[in-house]
Coordinates of C-alpha atoms in Angstrom, one line a residue:
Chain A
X1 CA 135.8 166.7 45.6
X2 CA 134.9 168.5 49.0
X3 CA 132.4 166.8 50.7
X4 CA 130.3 170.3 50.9
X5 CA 131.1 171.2 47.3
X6 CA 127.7 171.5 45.6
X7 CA 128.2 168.7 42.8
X8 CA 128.7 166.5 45.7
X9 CA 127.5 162.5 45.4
X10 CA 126.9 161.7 48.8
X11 CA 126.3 157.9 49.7
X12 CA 124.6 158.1 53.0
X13 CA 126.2 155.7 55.5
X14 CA 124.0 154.7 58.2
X15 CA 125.4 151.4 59.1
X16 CA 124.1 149.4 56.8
X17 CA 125.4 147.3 55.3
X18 CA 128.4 147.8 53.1
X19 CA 129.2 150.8 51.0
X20 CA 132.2 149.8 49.0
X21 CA 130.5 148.4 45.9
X22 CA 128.3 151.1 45.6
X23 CA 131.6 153.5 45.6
X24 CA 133.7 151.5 43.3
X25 CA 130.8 151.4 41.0
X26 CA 130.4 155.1 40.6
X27 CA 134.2 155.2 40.7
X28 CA 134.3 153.1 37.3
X29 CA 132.1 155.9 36.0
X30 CA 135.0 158.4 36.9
X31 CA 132.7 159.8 39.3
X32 CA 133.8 160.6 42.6
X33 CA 131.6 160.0 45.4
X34 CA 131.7 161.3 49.2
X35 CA 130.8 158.1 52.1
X36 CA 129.3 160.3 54.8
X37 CA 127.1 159.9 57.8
X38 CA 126.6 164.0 58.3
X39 CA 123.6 164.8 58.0
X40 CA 124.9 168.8 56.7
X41 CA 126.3 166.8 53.9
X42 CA 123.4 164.8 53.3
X43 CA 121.5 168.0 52.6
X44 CA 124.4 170.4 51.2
X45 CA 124.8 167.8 48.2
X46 CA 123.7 167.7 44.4
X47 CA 122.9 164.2 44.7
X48 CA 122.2 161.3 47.0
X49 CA 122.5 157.8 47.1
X50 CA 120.8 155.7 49.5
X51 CA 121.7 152.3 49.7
X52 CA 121.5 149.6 52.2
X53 CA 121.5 145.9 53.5
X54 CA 120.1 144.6 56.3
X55 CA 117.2 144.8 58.4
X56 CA 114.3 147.8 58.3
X57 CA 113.9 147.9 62.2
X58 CA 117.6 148.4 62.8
X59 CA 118.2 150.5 59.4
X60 CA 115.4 153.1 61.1
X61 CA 117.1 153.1 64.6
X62 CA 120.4 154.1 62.9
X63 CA 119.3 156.8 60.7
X64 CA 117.1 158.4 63.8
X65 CA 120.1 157.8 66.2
X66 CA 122.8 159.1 63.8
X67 CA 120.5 161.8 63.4
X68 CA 120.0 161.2 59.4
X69 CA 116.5 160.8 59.0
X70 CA 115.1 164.5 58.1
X71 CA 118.2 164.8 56.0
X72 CA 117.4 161.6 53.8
X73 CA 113.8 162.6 53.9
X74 CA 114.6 166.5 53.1
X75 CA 116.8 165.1 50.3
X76 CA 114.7 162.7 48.9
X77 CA 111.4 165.1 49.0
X78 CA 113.9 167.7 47.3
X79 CA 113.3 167.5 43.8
X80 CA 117.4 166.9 43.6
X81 CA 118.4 163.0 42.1
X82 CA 117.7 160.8 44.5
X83 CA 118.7 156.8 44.7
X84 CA 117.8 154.3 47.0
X85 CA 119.5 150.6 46.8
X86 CA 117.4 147.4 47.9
X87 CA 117.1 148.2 51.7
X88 CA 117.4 152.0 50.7
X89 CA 114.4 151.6 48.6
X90 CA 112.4 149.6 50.9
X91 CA 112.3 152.1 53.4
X92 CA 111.5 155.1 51.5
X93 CA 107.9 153.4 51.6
X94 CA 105.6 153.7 54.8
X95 CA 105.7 150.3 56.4
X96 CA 107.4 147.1 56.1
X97 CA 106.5 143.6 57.0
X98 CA 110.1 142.9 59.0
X99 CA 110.5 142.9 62.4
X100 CA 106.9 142.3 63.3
X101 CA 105.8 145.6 61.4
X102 CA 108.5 148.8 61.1
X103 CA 106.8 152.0 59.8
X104 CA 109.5 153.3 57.8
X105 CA 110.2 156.7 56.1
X106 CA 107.1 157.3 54.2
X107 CA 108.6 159.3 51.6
X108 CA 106.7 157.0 48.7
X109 CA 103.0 155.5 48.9
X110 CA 102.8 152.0 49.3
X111 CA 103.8 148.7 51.6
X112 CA 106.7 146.0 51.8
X113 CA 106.1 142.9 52.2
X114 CA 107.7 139.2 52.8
X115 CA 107.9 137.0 49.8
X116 CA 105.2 134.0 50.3
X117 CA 106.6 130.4 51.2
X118 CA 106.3 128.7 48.0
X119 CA 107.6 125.4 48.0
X120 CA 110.2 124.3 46.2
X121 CA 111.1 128.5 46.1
X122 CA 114.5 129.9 48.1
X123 CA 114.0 133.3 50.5
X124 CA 115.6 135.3 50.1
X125 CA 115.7 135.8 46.2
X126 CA 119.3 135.6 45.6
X127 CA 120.6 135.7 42.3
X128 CA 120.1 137.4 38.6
X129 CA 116.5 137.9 38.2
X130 CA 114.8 140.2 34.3
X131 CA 112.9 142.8 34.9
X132 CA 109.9 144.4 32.6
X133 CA 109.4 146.2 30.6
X134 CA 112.9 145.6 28.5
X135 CA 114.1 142.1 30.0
X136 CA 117.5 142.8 31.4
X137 CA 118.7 140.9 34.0
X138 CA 119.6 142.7 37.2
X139 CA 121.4 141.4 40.4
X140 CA 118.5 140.8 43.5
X141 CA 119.1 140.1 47.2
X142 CA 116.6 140.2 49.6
X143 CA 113.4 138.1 51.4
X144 CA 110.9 141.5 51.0
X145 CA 109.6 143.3 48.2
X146 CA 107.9 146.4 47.4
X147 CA 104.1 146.2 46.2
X148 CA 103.7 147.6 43.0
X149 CA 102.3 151.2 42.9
X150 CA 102.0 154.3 40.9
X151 CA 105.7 154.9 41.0
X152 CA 106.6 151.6 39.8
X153 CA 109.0 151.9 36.8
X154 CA 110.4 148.0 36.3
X155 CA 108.8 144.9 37.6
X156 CA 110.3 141.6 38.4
X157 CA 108.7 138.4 39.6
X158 CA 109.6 135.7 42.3
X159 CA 107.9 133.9 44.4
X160 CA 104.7 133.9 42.3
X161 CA 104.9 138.1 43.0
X162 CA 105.0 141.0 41.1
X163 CA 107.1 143.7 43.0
X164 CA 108.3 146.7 42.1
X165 CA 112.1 146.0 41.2
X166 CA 112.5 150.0 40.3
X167 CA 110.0 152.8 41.3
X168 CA 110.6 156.2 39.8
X169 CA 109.2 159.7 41.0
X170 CA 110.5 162.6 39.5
X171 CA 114.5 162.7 39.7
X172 CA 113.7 160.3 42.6
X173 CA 114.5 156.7 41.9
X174 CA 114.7 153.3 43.7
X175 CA 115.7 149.8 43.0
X176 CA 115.5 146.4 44.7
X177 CA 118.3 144.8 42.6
X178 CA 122.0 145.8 43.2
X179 CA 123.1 148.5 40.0
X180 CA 126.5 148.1 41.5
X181 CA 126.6 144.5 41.4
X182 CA 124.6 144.3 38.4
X183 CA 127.5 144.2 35.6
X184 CA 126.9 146.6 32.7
X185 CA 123.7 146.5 32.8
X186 CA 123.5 147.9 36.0
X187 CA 126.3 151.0 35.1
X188 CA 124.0 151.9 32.4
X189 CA 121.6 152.5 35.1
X190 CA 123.6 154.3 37.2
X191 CA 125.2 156.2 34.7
X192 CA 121.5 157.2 33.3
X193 CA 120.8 158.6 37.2
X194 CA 124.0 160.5 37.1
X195 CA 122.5 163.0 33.9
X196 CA 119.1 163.4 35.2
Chain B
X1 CA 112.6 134.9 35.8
X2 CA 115.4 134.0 38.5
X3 CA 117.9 132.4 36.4
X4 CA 120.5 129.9 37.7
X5 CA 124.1 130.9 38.6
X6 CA 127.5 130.1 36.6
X7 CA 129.7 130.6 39.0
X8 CA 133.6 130.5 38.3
X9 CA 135.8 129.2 41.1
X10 CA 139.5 131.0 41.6
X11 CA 142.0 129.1 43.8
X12 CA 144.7 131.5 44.6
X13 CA 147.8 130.4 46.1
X14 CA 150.6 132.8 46.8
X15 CA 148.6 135.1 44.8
X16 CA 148.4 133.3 41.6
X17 CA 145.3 131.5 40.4
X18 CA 146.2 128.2 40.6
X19 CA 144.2 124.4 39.7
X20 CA 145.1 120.7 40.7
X21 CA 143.2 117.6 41.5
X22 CA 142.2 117.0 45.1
X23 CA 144.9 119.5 46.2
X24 CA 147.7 118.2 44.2
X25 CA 149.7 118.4 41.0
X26 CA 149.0 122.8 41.0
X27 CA 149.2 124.7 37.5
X28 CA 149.6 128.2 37.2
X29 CA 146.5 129.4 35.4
X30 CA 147.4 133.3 36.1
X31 CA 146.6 136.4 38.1
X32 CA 143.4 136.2 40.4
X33 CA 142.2 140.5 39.1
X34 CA 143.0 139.4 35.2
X35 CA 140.7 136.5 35.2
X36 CA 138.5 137.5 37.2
X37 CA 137.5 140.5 34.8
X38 CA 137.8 137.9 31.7
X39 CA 135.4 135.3 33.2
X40 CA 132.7 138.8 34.5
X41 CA 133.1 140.5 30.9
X42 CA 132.6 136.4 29.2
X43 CA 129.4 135.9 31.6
X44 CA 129.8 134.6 34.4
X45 CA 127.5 135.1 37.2
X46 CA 129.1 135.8 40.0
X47 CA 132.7 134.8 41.1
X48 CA 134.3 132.9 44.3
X49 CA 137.9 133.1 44.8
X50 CA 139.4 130.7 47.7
X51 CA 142.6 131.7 49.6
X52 CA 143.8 127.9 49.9
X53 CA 146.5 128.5 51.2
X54 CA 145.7 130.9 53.7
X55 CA 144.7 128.5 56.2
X56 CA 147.5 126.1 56.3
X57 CA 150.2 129.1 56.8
X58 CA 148.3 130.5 59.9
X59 CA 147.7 134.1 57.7
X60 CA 145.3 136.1 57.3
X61 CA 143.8 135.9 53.3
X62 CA 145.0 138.6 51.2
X63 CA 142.7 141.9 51.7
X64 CA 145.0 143.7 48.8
X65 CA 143.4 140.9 46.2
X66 CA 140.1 141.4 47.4
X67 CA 140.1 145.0 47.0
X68 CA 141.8 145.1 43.5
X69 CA 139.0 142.6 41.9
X70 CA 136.0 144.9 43.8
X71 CA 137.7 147.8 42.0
X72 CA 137.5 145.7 38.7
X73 CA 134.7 143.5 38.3
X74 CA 130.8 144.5 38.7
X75 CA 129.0 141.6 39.4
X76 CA 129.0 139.2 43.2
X77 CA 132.0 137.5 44.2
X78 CA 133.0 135.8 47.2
X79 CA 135.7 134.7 49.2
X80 CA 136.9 132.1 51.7
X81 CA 139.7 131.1 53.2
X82 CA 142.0 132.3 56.2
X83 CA 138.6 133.2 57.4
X84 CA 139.3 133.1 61.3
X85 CA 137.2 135.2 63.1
X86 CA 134.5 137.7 62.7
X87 CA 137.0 140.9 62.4
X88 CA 138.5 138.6 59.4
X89 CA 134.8 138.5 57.7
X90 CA 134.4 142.3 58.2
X91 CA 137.7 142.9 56.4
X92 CA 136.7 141.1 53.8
X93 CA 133.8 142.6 52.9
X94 CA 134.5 145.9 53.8
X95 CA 137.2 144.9 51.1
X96 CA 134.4 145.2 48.8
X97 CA 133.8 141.1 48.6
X98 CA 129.7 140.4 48.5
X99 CA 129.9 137.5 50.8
X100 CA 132.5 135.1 52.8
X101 CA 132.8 131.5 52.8
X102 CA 133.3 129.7 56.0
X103 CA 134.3 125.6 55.8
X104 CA 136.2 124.0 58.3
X105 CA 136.4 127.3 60.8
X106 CA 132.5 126.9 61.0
X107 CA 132.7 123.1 61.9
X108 CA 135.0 124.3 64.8
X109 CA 133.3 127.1 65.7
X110 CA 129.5 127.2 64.7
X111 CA 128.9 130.5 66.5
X112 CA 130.5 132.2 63.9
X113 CA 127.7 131.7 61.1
X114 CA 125.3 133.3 63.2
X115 CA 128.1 135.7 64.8
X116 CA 128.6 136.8 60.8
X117 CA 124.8 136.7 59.8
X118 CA 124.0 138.8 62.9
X119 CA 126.8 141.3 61.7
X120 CA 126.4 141.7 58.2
X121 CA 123.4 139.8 57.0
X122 CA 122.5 136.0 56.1
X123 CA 123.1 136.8 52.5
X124 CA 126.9 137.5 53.4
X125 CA 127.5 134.3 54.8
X126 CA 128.4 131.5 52.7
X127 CA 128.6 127.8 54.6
X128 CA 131.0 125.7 52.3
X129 CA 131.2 122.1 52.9
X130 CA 133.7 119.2 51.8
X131 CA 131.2 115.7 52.5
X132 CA 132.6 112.5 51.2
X133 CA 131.0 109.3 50.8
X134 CA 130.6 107.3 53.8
X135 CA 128.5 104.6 55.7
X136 CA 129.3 106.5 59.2
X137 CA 126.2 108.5 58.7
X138 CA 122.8 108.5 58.3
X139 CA 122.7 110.1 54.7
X140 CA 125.5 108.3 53.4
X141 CA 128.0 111.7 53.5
X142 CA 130.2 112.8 56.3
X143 CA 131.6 116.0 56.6
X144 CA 135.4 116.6 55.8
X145 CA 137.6 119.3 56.9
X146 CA 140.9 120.4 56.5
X147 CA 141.1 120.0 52.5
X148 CA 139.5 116.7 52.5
X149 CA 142.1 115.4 55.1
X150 CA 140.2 115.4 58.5
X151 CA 136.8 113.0 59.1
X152 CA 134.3 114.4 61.2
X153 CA 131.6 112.2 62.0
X154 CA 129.4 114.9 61.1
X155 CA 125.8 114.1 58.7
X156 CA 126.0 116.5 55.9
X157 CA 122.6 116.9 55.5
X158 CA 122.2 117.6 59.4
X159 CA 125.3 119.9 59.1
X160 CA 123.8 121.7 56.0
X161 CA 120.2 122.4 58.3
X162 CA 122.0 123.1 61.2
X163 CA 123.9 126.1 59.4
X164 CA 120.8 127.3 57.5
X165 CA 119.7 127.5 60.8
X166 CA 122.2 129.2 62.4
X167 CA 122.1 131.8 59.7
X168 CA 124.0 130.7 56.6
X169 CA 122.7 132.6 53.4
X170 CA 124.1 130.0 51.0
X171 CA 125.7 126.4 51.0
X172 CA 128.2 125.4 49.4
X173 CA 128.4 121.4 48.6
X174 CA 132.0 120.7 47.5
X175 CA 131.7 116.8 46.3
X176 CA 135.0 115.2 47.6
X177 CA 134.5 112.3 45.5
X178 CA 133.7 113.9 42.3
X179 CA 136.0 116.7 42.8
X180 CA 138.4 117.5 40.4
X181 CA 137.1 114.3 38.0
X182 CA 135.4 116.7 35.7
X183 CA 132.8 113.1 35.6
X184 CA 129.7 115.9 36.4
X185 CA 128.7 117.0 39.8
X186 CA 127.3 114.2 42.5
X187 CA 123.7 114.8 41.9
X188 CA 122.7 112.5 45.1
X189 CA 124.5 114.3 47.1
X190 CA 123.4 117.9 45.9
X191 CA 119.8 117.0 45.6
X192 CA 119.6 115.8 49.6
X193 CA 121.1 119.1 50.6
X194 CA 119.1 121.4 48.3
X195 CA 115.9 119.8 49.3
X196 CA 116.5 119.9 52.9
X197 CA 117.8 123.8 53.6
X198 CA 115.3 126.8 52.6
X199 CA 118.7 128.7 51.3
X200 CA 119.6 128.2 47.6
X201 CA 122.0 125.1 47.6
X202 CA 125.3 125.6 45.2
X203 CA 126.4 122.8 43.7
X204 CA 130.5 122.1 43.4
X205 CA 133.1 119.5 42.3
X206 CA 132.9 117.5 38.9
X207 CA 131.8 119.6 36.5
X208 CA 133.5 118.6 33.3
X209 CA 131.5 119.6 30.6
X210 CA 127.8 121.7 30.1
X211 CA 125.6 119.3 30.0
X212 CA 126.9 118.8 33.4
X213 CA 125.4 121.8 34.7
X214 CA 122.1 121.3 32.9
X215 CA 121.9 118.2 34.6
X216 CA 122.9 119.4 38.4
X217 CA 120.4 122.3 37.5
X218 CA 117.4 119.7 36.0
X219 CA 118.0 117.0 38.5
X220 CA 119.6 118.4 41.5
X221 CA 117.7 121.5 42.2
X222 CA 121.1 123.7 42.7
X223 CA 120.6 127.1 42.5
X224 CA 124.1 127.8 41.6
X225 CA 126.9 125.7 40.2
X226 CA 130.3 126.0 40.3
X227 CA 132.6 125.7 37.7
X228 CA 136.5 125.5 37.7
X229 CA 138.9 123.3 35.3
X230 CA 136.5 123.3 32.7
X231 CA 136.7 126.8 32.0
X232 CA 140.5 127.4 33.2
X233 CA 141.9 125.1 31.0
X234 CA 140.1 126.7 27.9
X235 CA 138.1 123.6 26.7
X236 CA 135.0 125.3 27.3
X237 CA 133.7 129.1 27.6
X238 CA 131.4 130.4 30.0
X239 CA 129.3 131.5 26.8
X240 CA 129.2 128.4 25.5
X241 CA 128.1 126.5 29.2
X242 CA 125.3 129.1 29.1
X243 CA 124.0 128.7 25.7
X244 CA 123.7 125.0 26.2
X245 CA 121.9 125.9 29.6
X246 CA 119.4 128.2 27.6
X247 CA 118.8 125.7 24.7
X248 CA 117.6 123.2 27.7
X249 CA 115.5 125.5 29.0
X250 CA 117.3 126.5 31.8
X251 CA 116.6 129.7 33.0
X252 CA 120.0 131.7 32.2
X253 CA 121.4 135.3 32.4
X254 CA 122.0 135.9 28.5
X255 CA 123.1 139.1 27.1
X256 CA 125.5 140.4 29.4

């Protein structure tokens, strides 16, 4: 595939974190996928996924200084399939507990927020945590969720919290678990994105 | 509900998956890709594969391997040894691996937990640690290095805060007295460490049958265990380890 071809799957690279799973994942699909930090692609393609590890103050100061950020937003606000992994769904929201307070992309309503100390309870989540409605298990990593809002689609719970472990907007979609690293289960997903 | 982690253990030497007790007497189980597909399609929950002899022959761990079982397998795996430096981590994961382990480099060089967390994310770096019995330290278990065959005078319990607080994501407690006895895991041991660090605690060595687990899991407060000869040598399946988990009420991945 080209990377300007118009059935392109671009994964936006922005530094964060690593992309490799996330390609090898689509790859077992037998979709090809496109790794790019251009901002032309970004917008030129069918579809974009935006994943992402790692912290929301330095994710945000990558995208603005690799000049990404009114692509991703542009894209996401397209009405073209959209999908943001864990760090790439937490900032599509409008502000994020981490770093002392990051206001993120604002492309979705609604607030991210650092699990509670419980004790006796691990942050970050890490592991294999279900999800309603439908109680599949799906691979989480991270020490702050999304508050449930309109958009929500799938909940989980840690921490004594409901979050929003999948919000859904139109052909834009988010999750907080790890599809790639999710086993079947988490191909199904992805392979339900890829025919929206 | 989080559920608690089966985690298969792959020692690959000279490219072949390999088992022995305490370091000795190795039997070729098979290739490290094959298996590691076999044990993510029969349920386990994430996988660890350790270069062991990586170290000892001064080379780098085998990127090739890595990137064959991210091509194959869809669920978390990790990887440790040869880890030297941080371009080593990098390599790894940009391999496609979901986190590296770091054992006796780290008790050399403790920089390099927060070098990799800084670099790649807390959740990458996996601290693995070898403590043995011993009445040299305050909580009854020193630190080993080395493949069990250096003493460090180091409290495990203070090691295991130390490198939470330095940035390890995960910690590895490899029991060098119950290692390889398939007797269950040192429950002691893996309780003081899971209780003191705010990272899940994984619990390693010993496990011989499930029960084993539903005991580390009820007693011990792991997050995580590891399991190796129990599995490899077909007496049990990963299936079967988590059904026994479930019917204790364990909270388990079922259905994969």
């Amino acid at each position: 595939m080209e990377p300007n071809s118009p059935d392109t799957i671009a994964i936006v690279d922005y530094g964060a974190g690593n992309l490799t799973s996330v390609k090898n994942a689509f790859a077992a699909l037998g979709v090809e996928t496109v790794v790019t930090r251009d901002p032309a692609v970004v917008t030129a393609a069918a579809r974009v996924v935006f994943p992402g590890v790692g912290a929301a103050l330095s994710a945000m100061e990558s995208l603005r200084s690799l000049g990404l950020e009114d692509a991703v937003k542009s894209a996401a606000a397209s009405g073209r399939p959209f999908l943001g992994i864990c760090l790439g769904m937490q900032i599509l929201f409008e502000h994020s507990e981490e770093d002392g307070g990051v206001d993120t992309l604002g492309i979705l309503p609604g607030r991210v927020r650092r699990f509670p100390k419980v004790p006796g309870v691990k942050v970050p989540q890490i592991g294999w945590n279900s999800v309603a409605p439908g109680n599949e298990f799906y691979y989480f990593v991270h020490s702050y969720y999304a508050e449930k809002t309109a958009d929500t689609a799938l909940v989980a719970e840690y921490a004594g919290v409901e979050f929003s472990a999948m919000v859904r907007r139109g052909k834009l979609w988010a999750c907080q678990f790890h599809p790639e690293k999710s086993g079947r289960v988490g191909l199904k997903l992805l392979s339900d994105w890829l025919s929206i | 509900m989080l559920t608690k982690r089966v985690i298969p253990c792959l020692d690959v030497r000279a490219g072949r998956v390999t088992k022995g007790v305490k370091f000795k007497n190795n039997v070729d189980l098979g290739d490290p890709v094959e298996m590691a597909v076999a044990y993510s399609d029969g349920g386990a929950d994430e996988l660890v594969f350790y270069d062991i002899t990586a170290s000892a022959e001064h080379r780098p761990i085998d990127i090739g391997m890595v990137e064959a079982v991210a091509k194959s397998v869809r669920i978390p795996f990790a990887v440790g040894g040869g880890i030297a430096s941080l371009a080593d981590m990098e390599r790894v994961i940009l391999a496609g691996a979901e986190k590296v382990s770091v054992n006796s480099l780290a008790v050399a060089n403790p920089q390099i937990i927060s070098d990799g967390a800084r670099a790649f994310g807390a959740q990458c770096i996996v601290l693995g640690m070898d403590p043995v019995k011993s009445d040299r330290v305050p909580s009854g278990y020193e630190i080993t290095t080395r493949g069990f065959r250096e003493f460090t005078g180091m409290d495990a319990v203070e090691w295991a805060k130390r490198a939470a607080g330095l940035g390890a994501g995960e910690i590895v407690v490899n029991s060098v007295n119950a290692d390889g006895t398939r007797e269950g895991f040192e429950l002691t041991l893996t309780r003081l460490i899971a209780e003191a660090v705010d990272v899940p605690g994984v619990a390693s060595g010993g496990a011989g049958k499930p029960a084993h687990l539903v005991e580390v899991f009820r007693e011990a407060k792991a997050d995580a265990a590891i399991v190796a000869g129990m599995i490899h040598f077909g007496d049990y399946t990963i299936a079967q380890i988590k059904a026994e988990m479930s019917a204790a009420g364990i909270p388990t991945r079922m259905g994969w």
